[in-house]
PDB file of C-alpha atoms in Angstrom:
ATOM      1  CA  MET A   9       1.404  -3.962  -1.222  1.00  0.00           C
ATOM      2  CA  LEU A  10      -1.466  -4.264   1.046  1.00  0.00           C
ATOM      3  CA  HIS A  11      -2.409  -7.452  -0.548  1.00  0.00           C
ATOM      4  CA  VAL A  12       0.867  -8.889   0.215  1.00  0.00           C
ATOM      5  CA  LEU A  13       1.203  -7.484   3.828  1.00  0.00           C
ATOM      6  CA  LEU A  14      -2.267  -9.348   4.472  1.00  0.00           C
ATOM      7  CA  HIS A  15      -1.209 -12.483   3.058  1.00  0.00           C
ATOM      8  CA  MET A  16       1.817 -12.343   4.857  1.00  0.00           C
ATOM      9  CA  ALA A  17       0.126 -11.629   8.225  1.00  0.00           C
ATOM     10  CA  ARG A  18      -1.806 -14.820   7.762  1.00  0.00           C
ATOM     11  CA  GLN A  19       1.063 -17.370   6.670  1.00  0.00           C
ATOM     12  CA  ASP A  20       3.110 -19.542   9.070  1.00  0.00           C
ATOM     13  CA  GLY A  21       6.261 -19.239   7.236  1.00  0.00           C
ATOM     14  CA  PRO A  22       8.058 -16.694   4.829  1.00  0.00           C
ATOM     15  CA  ILE A  23       6.907 -15.882   1.300  1.00  0.00           C
ATOM     16  CA  THR A  24       9.616 -15.575  -1.243  1.00  0.00           C
ATOM     17  CA  SER A  25       9.918 -12.622  -3.760  1.00  0.00           C
ATOM     18  CA  GLU A  26       9.069 -14.894  -6.555  1.00  0.00           C
ATOM     19  CA  GLN A  27       5.849 -16.031  -4.640  1.00  0.00           C
ATOM     20  CA  ILE A  28       4.819 -12.451  -4.197  1.00  0.00           C
ATOM     21  CA  GLY A  29       5.870 -11.611  -7.811  1.00  0.00           C
ATOM     22  CA  VAL A  30       3.263 -14.108  -8.985  1.00  0.00           C
ATOM     23  CA  MET A  31       0.612 -12.821  -6.537  1.00  0.00           C
ATOM     24  CA  LEU A  32       0.873  -9.528  -8.002  1.00  0.00           C
ATOM     25  CA  GLY A  33       1.862 -10.118 -11.790  1.00  0.00           C
ATOM     26  CA  THR A  34       5.116  -8.910 -11.596  1.00  0.00           C
ATOM     27  CA  ASN A  35       8.941 -10.116 -11.353  1.00  0.00           C
ATOM     28  CA  ALA A  36      10.936 -10.749  -8.192  1.00  0.00           C
ATOM     29  CA  ALA A  37      13.367  -7.702  -8.848  1.00  0.00           C
ATOM     30  CA  VAL A  38      10.321  -5.370  -8.632  1.00  0.00           C
ATOM     31  CA  VAL A  39       9.040  -7.253  -5.486  1.00  0.00           C
ATOM     32  CA  ARG A  40      12.283  -6.789  -3.852  1.00  0.00           C
ATOM     33  CA  ARG A  41      12.453  -2.960  -4.642  1.00  0.00           C
ATOM     34  CA  THR A  42       9.423  -2.348  -3.214  1.00  0.00           C
ATOM     35  CA  MET A  43       9.600  -4.534  -0.307  1.00  0.00           C
ATOM     36  CA  ALA A  44      12.747  -2.571   0.640  1.00  0.00           C
ATOM     37  CA  GLY A  45      10.851   0.367   1.637  1.00  0.00           C
ATOM     38  CA  LEU A  46       8.672  -1.840   3.808  1.00  0.00           C
ATOM     39  CA  ARG A  47      11.604  -3.465   5.393  1.00  0.00           C
ATOM     40  CA  LYS A  48      13.346  -0.178   6.059  1.00  0.00           C
ATOM     41  CA  ALA A  49       9.958   1.073   7.913  1.00  0.00           C
ATOM     42  CA  GLY A  50      10.179  -2.142   9.905  1.00  0.00           C
ATOM     43  CA  TYR A  51       6.819  -3.419   8.372  1.00  0.00           C
ATOM     44  CA  VAL A  52       8.530  -6.676   7.034  1.00  0.00           C
ATOM     45  CA  GLY A  53      11.733  -8.695   7.561  1.00  0.00           C
ATOM     46  CA  ALA A  54      13.668 -10.942   5.307  1.00  0.00           C
ATOM     47  CA  GLU A  55      15.042 -14.094   6.118  1.00  0.00           C
ATOM     48  CA  LYS A  56      18.126 -15.460   3.975  1.00  0.00           C
ATOM     49  CA  GLY A  57      18.756 -18.894   2.803  1.00  0.00           C
ATOM     50  CA  ARG A  58      17.117 -21.802   1.415  1.00  0.00           C
ATOM     51  CA  ASN A  59      13.846 -21.486   3.271  1.00  0.00           C
ATOM     52  CA  GLY A  60      13.986 -17.801   3.465  1.00  0.00           C
ATOM     53  CA  GLY A  61      11.528 -14.862   2.387  1.00  0.00           C
ATOM     54  CA  TRP A  62       9.600 -12.070   3.609  1.00  0.00           C
ATOM     55  CA  ARG A  63       7.778 -11.999   6.956  1.00  0.00           C
ATOM     56  CA  ILE A  64       5.362  -9.622   8.464  1.00  0.00           C
ATOM     57  CA  GLY A  65       7.608  -7.542  10.949  1.00  0.00           C
ATOM     58  CA  CYS A  66       5.134  -5.386  12.695  1.00  0.00           C
ATOM     59  CA  ASP A  67       2.062  -5.172  14.779  1.00  0.00           C
ATOM     60  CA  LEU A  68      -0.968  -4.691  12.505  1.00  0.00           C
ATOM     61  CA  ASN A  69      -2.710  -2.449  14.849  1.00  0.00           C
ATOM     62  CA  ARG A  70      -0.063   0.278  14.684  1.00  0.00           C
ATOM     63  CA  VAL A  71       0.370   0.515  10.830  1.00  0.00           C
ATOM     64  CA  THR A  72      -2.050   2.455   8.837  1.00  0.00           C
ATOM     65  CA  LEU A  73      -2.794   2.359   5.175  1.00  0.00           C
ATOM     66  CA  LEU A  74      -1.093   5.989   4.907  1.00  0.00           C
ATOM     67  CA  ASP A  75       2.000   4.436   6.641  1.00  0.00           C
ATOM     68  CA  VAL A  76       2.385   1.671   3.873  1.00  0.00           C
ATOM     69  CA  HIS A  77       1.882   4.409   1.240  1.00  0.00           C
ATOM     70  CA  HIS A  78       4.745   6.456   2.736  1.00  0.00           C
ATOM     71  CA  ALA A  79       7.027   3.253   3.138  1.00  0.00           C
ATOM     72  CA  VAL A  80       6.545   2.445  -0.402  1.00  0.00           C
ATOM     73  CA  GLY A  81       7.828   5.659  -1.773  1.00  0.00           C
ATOM     74  CA  GLY A  82       4.716   7.525  -2.327  1.00  0.00           C
ATOM     75  CA  PRO A  83       5.301  11.118  -1.362  1.00  0.00           C
ATOM     76  CA  ARG A  84       2.018  12.243  -3.376  1.00  0.00           C
ATOM     77  CA  ILE A  85      -1.303  10.684  -2.952  1.00  0.00           C
ATOM     78  CA  PHE A  86      -2.461  11.951  -6.570  1.00  0.00           C
ATOM     79  CA  ALA A  87      -0.231  11.825  -9.798  1.00  0.00           C
ATOM     80  CA  ILE A  88      -2.776  14.136 -11.687  1.00  0.00           C
ATOM     81  CA  GLY A  89      -2.716  17.910 -11.591  1.00  0.00           C
ATOM     82  CA  THR A  90      -2.331  21.245 -13.415  1.00  0.00           C
ATOM     83  CA  ASP A  91       0.072  21.106 -16.410  1.00  0.00           C
ATOM     84  CA  ARG A  92       1.807  24.376 -15.851  1.00  0.00           C
ATOM     85  CA  GLU A  93       2.257  26.205 -12.454  1.00  0.00           C
ATOM     86  CA  ASN A  94       2.565  29.524 -14.071  1.00  0.00           C
ATOM     87  CA  PRO A  95       0.792  29.786 -17.148  1.00  0.00           C
ATOM     88  CA  ASP A  96       0.469  32.751 -19.325  1.00  0.00           C
ATOM     89  CA  CYS A  97      -3.168  32.281 -20.273  1.00  0.00           C
ATOM     90  CA  VAL A  98      -5.549  33.697 -17.761  1.00  0.00           C
ATOM     91  CA  VAL A  99      -8.012  30.874 -18.577  1.00  0.00           C
ATOM     92  CA  GLU A 100      -5.655  28.326 -17.658  1.00  0.00           C
ATOM     93  CA  GLN A 101      -4.666  30.152 -14.381  1.00  0.00           C
ATOM     94  CA  VAL A 102      -8.422  30.197 -13.599  1.00  0.00           C
ATOM     95  CA  VAL A 103      -8.646  26.340 -14.380  1.00  0.00           C
ATOM     96  CA  ASN A 104      -5.631  25.581 -12.506  1.00  0.00           C
ATOM     97  CA  GLU A 105      -6.794  27.368  -9.382  1.00  0.00           C
ATOM     98  CA  ALA A 106      -9.861  25.466  -9.523  1.00  0.00           C
ATOM     99  CA  ILE A 107      -8.391  22.085 -10.218  1.00  0.00           C
ATOM    100  CA  PHE A 108      -5.651  22.806  -7.314  1.00  0.00           C
ATOM    101  CA  ASP A 109      -7.995  23.549  -4.619  1.00  0.00           C
ATOM    102  CA  ALA A 110     -10.287  20.440  -5.779  1.00  0.00           C
ATOM    103  CA  MET A 111      -7.042  18.287  -5.615  1.00  0.00           C
ATOM    104  CA  ARG A 112      -6.155  19.715  -2.178  1.00  0.00           C
ATOM    105  CA  GLU A 113      -9.261  19.025  -0.625  1.00  0.00           C
ATOM    106  CA  ALA A 114      -9.430  15.499  -1.991  1.00  0.00           C
ATOM    107  CA  GLU A 115      -5.978  14.819  -0.850  1.00  0.00           C
ATOM    108  CA  ALA A 116      -6.578  16.182   2.675  1.00  0.00           C
ATOM    109  CA  LEU A 117      -9.768  13.693   2.929  1.00  0.00           C
ATOM    110  CA  LEU A 118      -8.029  10.737   1.353  1.00  0.00           C
ATOM    111  CA  ILE A 119      -5.107  11.220   3.758  1.00  0.00           C
ATOM    112  CA  GLU A 120      -7.285  11.401   6.688  1.00  0.00           C
ATOM    113  CA  ARG A 121      -9.033   8.179   5.736  1.00  0.00           C
ATOM    114  CA  LEU A 122      -5.927   6.232   4.863  1.00  0.00           C
ATOM    115  CA  GLY A 123      -4.399   7.337   8.285  1.00  0.00           C
ATOM    116  CA  SER A 124      -7.488   6.066  10.023  1.00  0.00           C
ATOM    117  CA  VAL A 125      -7.489   2.442   8.688  1.00  0.00           C
ATOM    118  CA  THR A 126      -4.816   0.016  10.227  1.00  0.00           C
ATOM    119  CA  LEU A 127      -3.802  -3.237   8.562  1.00  0.00           C
ATOM    120  CA  ALA A 128      -5.441  -4.982  11.680  1.00  0.00           C
ATOM    121  CA  GLU A 129      -8.901  -3.789  10.559  1.00  0.00           C
ATOM    122  CA  LEU A 130      -8.200  -5.015   6.958  1.00  0.00           C
ATOM    123  CA  ALA A 131      -7.047  -8.256   8.327  1.00  0.00           C
ATOM    124  CA  SER A 132     -10.178  -8.641  10.511  1.00  0.00           C
ATOM    125  CA  GLN A 133     -12.208  -7.891   7.695  1.00  0.00           C
ATOM    126  CA  PHE A 134     -10.571 -10.701   5.635  1.00  0.00           C
ATOM    127  CA  ASP A 135     -11.024 -13.051   8.327  1.00  0.00           C
ATOM    128  CA  GLU A 136     -14.745 -12.147   8.778  1.00  0.00           C
ATOM    129  CA  ILE A 137     -15.135 -12.756   4.993  1.00  0.00           C
ATOM    130  CA  ALA A 138     -12.914 -15.803   4.618  1.00  0.00           C
ATOM    131  CA  THR A 139     -14.830 -17.656   7.456  1.00  0.00           C
ATOM    132  CA  ARG A 140     -18.138 -16.799   6.075  1.00  0.00           C
ATOM    133  CA  GLN A 141     -17.194 -18.067   2.352  1.00  0.00           C
ATOM    134  CA  GLY A 142     -14.999 -21.034   3.848  1.00  0.00           C
ATOM    135  CA  TYR A 143     -11.763 -19.607   2.202  1.00  0.00           C
ATOM    136  CA  ARG A 144      -8.674 -21.358   2.930  1.00  0.00           C
ATOM    137  CA  PHE A 145      -5.371 -19.752   2.341  1.00  0.00           C
ATOM    138  CA  PRO A 146      -3.582 -20.949  -0.924  1.00  0.00           C
ATOM    139  CA  ALA A 147      -0.180 -22.476  -0.173  1.00  0.00           C
ATOM    140  CA  HIS A 148       2.561 -20.034  -1.749  1.00  0.00           C
TER     141      HIS A 148
END
């Protein structure tokens, strides 16, 4: 969704769910479900009607990557972990503890980093590279 938000931030008009679906290689229904969390958080708005669609609805300087992660429904950063919380096997207990500690440390570092990068920083990086490469936004 970061991809979509940055495109939206550089568009003059709204982008439809169908256009976003093409960008992401998915269908419009999936886009609408995902965008609902972003809308609820106030990061995007929806305009109805013939020329409607999604628009950016936030100050990019105030929204971090972690904010977006939370808005799209991601309570966990990592989806991997131990198989069982209370295994009977002592070897598995030792392995699980090592994995749990490593994952907890990695998650803390990632959360810190995601919370420190704003959408404005990404947009600025995009603008810099786009200017250097002569990139022009495609009309959606």
